Every structure is written in structure tokens, then in C-alpha cells.
GROMACS .gro file of N, CA and C in nm:
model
  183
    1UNK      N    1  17.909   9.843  23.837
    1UNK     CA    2  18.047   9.854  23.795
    1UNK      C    3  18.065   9.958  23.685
    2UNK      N    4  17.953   9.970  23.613
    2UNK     CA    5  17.973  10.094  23.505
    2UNK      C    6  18.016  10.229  23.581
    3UNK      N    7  17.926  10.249  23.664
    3UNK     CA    8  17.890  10.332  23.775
    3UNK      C    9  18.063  10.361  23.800
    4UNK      N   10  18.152  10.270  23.912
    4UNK     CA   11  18.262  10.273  23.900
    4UNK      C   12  18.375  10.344  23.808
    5UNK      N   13  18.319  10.294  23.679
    5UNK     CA   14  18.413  10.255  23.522
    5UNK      C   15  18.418  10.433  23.494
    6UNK      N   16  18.324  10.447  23.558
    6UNK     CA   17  18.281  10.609  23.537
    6UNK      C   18  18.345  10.712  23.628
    7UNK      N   19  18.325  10.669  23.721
    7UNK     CA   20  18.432  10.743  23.852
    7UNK      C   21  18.499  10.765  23.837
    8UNK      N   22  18.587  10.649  23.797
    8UNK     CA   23  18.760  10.674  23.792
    8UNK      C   24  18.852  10.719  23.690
    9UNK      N   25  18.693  10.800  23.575
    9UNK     CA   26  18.788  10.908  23.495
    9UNK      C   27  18.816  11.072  23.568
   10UNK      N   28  18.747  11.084  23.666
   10UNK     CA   29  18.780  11.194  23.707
   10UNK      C   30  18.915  11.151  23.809
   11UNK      N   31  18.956  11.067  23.893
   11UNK     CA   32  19.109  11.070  23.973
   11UNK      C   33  19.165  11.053  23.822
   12UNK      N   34  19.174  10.980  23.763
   12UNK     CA   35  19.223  10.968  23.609
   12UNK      C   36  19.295  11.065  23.578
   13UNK      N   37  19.163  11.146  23.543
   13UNK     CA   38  19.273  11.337  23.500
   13UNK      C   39  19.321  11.360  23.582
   14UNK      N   40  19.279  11.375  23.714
   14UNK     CA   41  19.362  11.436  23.781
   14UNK      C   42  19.503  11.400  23.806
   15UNK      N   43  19.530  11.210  23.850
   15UNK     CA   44  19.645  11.226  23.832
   15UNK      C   45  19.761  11.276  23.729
   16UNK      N   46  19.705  11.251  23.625
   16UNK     CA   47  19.768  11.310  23.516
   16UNK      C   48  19.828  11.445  23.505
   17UNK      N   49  19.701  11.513  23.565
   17UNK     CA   50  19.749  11.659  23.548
   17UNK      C   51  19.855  11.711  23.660
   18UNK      N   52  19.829  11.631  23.777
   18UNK     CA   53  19.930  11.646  23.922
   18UNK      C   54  20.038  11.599  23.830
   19UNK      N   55  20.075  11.507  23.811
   19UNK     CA   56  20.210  11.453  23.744
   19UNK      C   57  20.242  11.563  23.634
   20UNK      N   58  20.151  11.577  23.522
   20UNK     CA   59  20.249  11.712  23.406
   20UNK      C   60  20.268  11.805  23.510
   21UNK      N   61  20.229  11.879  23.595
   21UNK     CA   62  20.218  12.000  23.683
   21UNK      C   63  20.370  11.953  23.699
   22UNK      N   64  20.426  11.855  23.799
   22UNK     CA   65  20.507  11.835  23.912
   22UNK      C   66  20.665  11.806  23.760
   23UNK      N   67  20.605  11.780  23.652
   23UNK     CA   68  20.726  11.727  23.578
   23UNK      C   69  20.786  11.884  23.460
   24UNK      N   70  20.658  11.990  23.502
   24UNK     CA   71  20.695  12.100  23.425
   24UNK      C   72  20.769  12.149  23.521
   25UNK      N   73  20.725  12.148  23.670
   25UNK     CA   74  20.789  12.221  23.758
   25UNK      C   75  20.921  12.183  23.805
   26UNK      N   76  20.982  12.076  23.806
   26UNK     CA   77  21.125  12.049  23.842
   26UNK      C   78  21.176  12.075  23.679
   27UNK      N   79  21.112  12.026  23.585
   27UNK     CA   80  21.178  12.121  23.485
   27UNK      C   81  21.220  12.238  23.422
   28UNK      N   82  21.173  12.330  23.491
   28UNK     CA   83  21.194  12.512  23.531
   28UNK      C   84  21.313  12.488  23.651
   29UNK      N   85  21.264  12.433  23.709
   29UNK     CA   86  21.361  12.461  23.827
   29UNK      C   87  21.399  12.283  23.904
   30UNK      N   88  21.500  12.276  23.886
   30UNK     CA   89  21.542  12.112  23.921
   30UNK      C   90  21.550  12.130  24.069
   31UNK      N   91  21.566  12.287  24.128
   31UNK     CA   92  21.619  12.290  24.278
   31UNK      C   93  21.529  12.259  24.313
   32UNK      N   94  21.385  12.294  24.297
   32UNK     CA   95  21.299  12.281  24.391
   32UNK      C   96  21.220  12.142  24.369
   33UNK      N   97  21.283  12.041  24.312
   33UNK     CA   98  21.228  11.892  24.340
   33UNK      C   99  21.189  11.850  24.460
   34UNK      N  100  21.302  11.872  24.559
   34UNK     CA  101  21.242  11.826  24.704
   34UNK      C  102  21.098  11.912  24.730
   35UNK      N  103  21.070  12.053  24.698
   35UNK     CA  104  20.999  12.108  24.767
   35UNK      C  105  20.854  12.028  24.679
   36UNK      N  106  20.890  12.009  24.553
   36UNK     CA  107  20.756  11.997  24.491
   36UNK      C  108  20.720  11.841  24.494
   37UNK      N  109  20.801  11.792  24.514
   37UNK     CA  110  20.752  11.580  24.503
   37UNK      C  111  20.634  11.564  24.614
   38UNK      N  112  20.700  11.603  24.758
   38UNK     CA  113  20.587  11.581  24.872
   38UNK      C  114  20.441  11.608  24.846
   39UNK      N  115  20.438  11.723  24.741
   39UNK     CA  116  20.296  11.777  24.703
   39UNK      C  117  20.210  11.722  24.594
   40UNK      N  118  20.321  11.648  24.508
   40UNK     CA  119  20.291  11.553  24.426
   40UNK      C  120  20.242  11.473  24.500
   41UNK      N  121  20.244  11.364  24.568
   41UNK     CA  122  20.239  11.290  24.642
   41UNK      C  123  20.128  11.278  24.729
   42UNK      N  124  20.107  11.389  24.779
   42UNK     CA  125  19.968  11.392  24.834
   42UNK      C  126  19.841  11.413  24.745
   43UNK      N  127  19.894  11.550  24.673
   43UNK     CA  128  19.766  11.551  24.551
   43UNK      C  129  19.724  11.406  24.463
   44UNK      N  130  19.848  11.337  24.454
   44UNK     CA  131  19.824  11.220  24.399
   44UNK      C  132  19.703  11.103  24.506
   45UNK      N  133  19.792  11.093  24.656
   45UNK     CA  134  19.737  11.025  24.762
   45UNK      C  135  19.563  11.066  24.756
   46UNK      N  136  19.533  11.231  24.720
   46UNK     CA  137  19.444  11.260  24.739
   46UNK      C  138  19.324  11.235  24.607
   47UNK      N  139  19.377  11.263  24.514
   47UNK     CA  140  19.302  11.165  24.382
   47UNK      C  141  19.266  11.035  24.395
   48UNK      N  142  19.370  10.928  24.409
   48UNK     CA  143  19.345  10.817  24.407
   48UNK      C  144  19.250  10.764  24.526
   49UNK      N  145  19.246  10.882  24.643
   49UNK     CA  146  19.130  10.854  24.790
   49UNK      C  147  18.981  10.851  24.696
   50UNK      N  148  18.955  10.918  24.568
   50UNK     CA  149  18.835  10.967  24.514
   50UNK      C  150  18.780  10.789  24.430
   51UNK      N  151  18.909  10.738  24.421
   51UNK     CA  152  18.862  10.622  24.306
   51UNK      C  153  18.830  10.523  24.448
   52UNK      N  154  18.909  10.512  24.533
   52UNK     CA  155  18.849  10.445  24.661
   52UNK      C  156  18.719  10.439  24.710
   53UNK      N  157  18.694  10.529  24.730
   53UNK     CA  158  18.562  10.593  24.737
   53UNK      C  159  18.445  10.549  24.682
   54UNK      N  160  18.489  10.561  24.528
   54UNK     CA  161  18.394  10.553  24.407
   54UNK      C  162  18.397  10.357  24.454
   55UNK      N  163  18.485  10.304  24.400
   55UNK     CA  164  18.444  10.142  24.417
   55UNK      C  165  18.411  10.089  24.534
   56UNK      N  166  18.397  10.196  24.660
   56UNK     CA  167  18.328  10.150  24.785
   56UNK      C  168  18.190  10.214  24.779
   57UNK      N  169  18.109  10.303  24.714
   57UNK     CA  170  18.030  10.341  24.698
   57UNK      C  171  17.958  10.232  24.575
   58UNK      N  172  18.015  10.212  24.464
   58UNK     CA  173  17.996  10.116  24.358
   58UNK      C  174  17.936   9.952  24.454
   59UNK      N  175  18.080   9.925  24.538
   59UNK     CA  176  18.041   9.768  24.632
   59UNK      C  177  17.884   9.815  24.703
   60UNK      N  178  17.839   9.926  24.768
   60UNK     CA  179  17.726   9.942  24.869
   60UNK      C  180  17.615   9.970  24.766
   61UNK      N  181  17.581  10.041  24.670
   61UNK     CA  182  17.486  10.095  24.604
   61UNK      C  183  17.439   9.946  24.524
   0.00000   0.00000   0.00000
């Protein structure tokens, strides 16, 4: 579980940094919210696949 505890600082930053990215960017430009949320969204989908990962690797090891 340390093992784990450890993993999930790297999706950690990342979501973080997807979110400031996506909250500077509709703040320059409010038009392009639609274009930029979907991408949020996945980059996010795609971070949080890494902590999945990690505590299914954590359950087998």
C-alpha cells in the first residue's frame, strides 16, 4: 500500500496541472470553453487510468 501511496502522487500533479491549464485557458478566452473542457476531461480520464493501474498493480504485487 505504500507502494500505491506513492503512485498516486504522480496522477496527483497531473490532475492538477490539467485543471490550472484548462482554468487559465477559458480565462484568456471564455469562447473556447466548449473546445477546451472535452480535453480536460480526457487528460483528466487519462491521469486518473494511471492511479487505477497503480492500486491494481499494488492488489497483484
Amino acid at each position: 500500500m505504500l507502494g500505491y501511496g506513492l503512485a498516486t502522487v504522480g496522477p496527483g500533479l497531473a490532475i492538477g496541472l490539467i485543471f490550472a491549464a484548462y482554468i487559465n485557458g477559458v480565462a484568456r478566452q471564455p469562447e473556447a470553453q466548449g473546445r477546451l473542457q472535452p480535453i480536460a476531461i480526457l487528460g483528466f480520464a487519462l491521469a486518473e487510468a494511471l492511479a487505477i493501474i497503480g492500486i491494481a498493480l499494488a492488489f497483484v504485487i
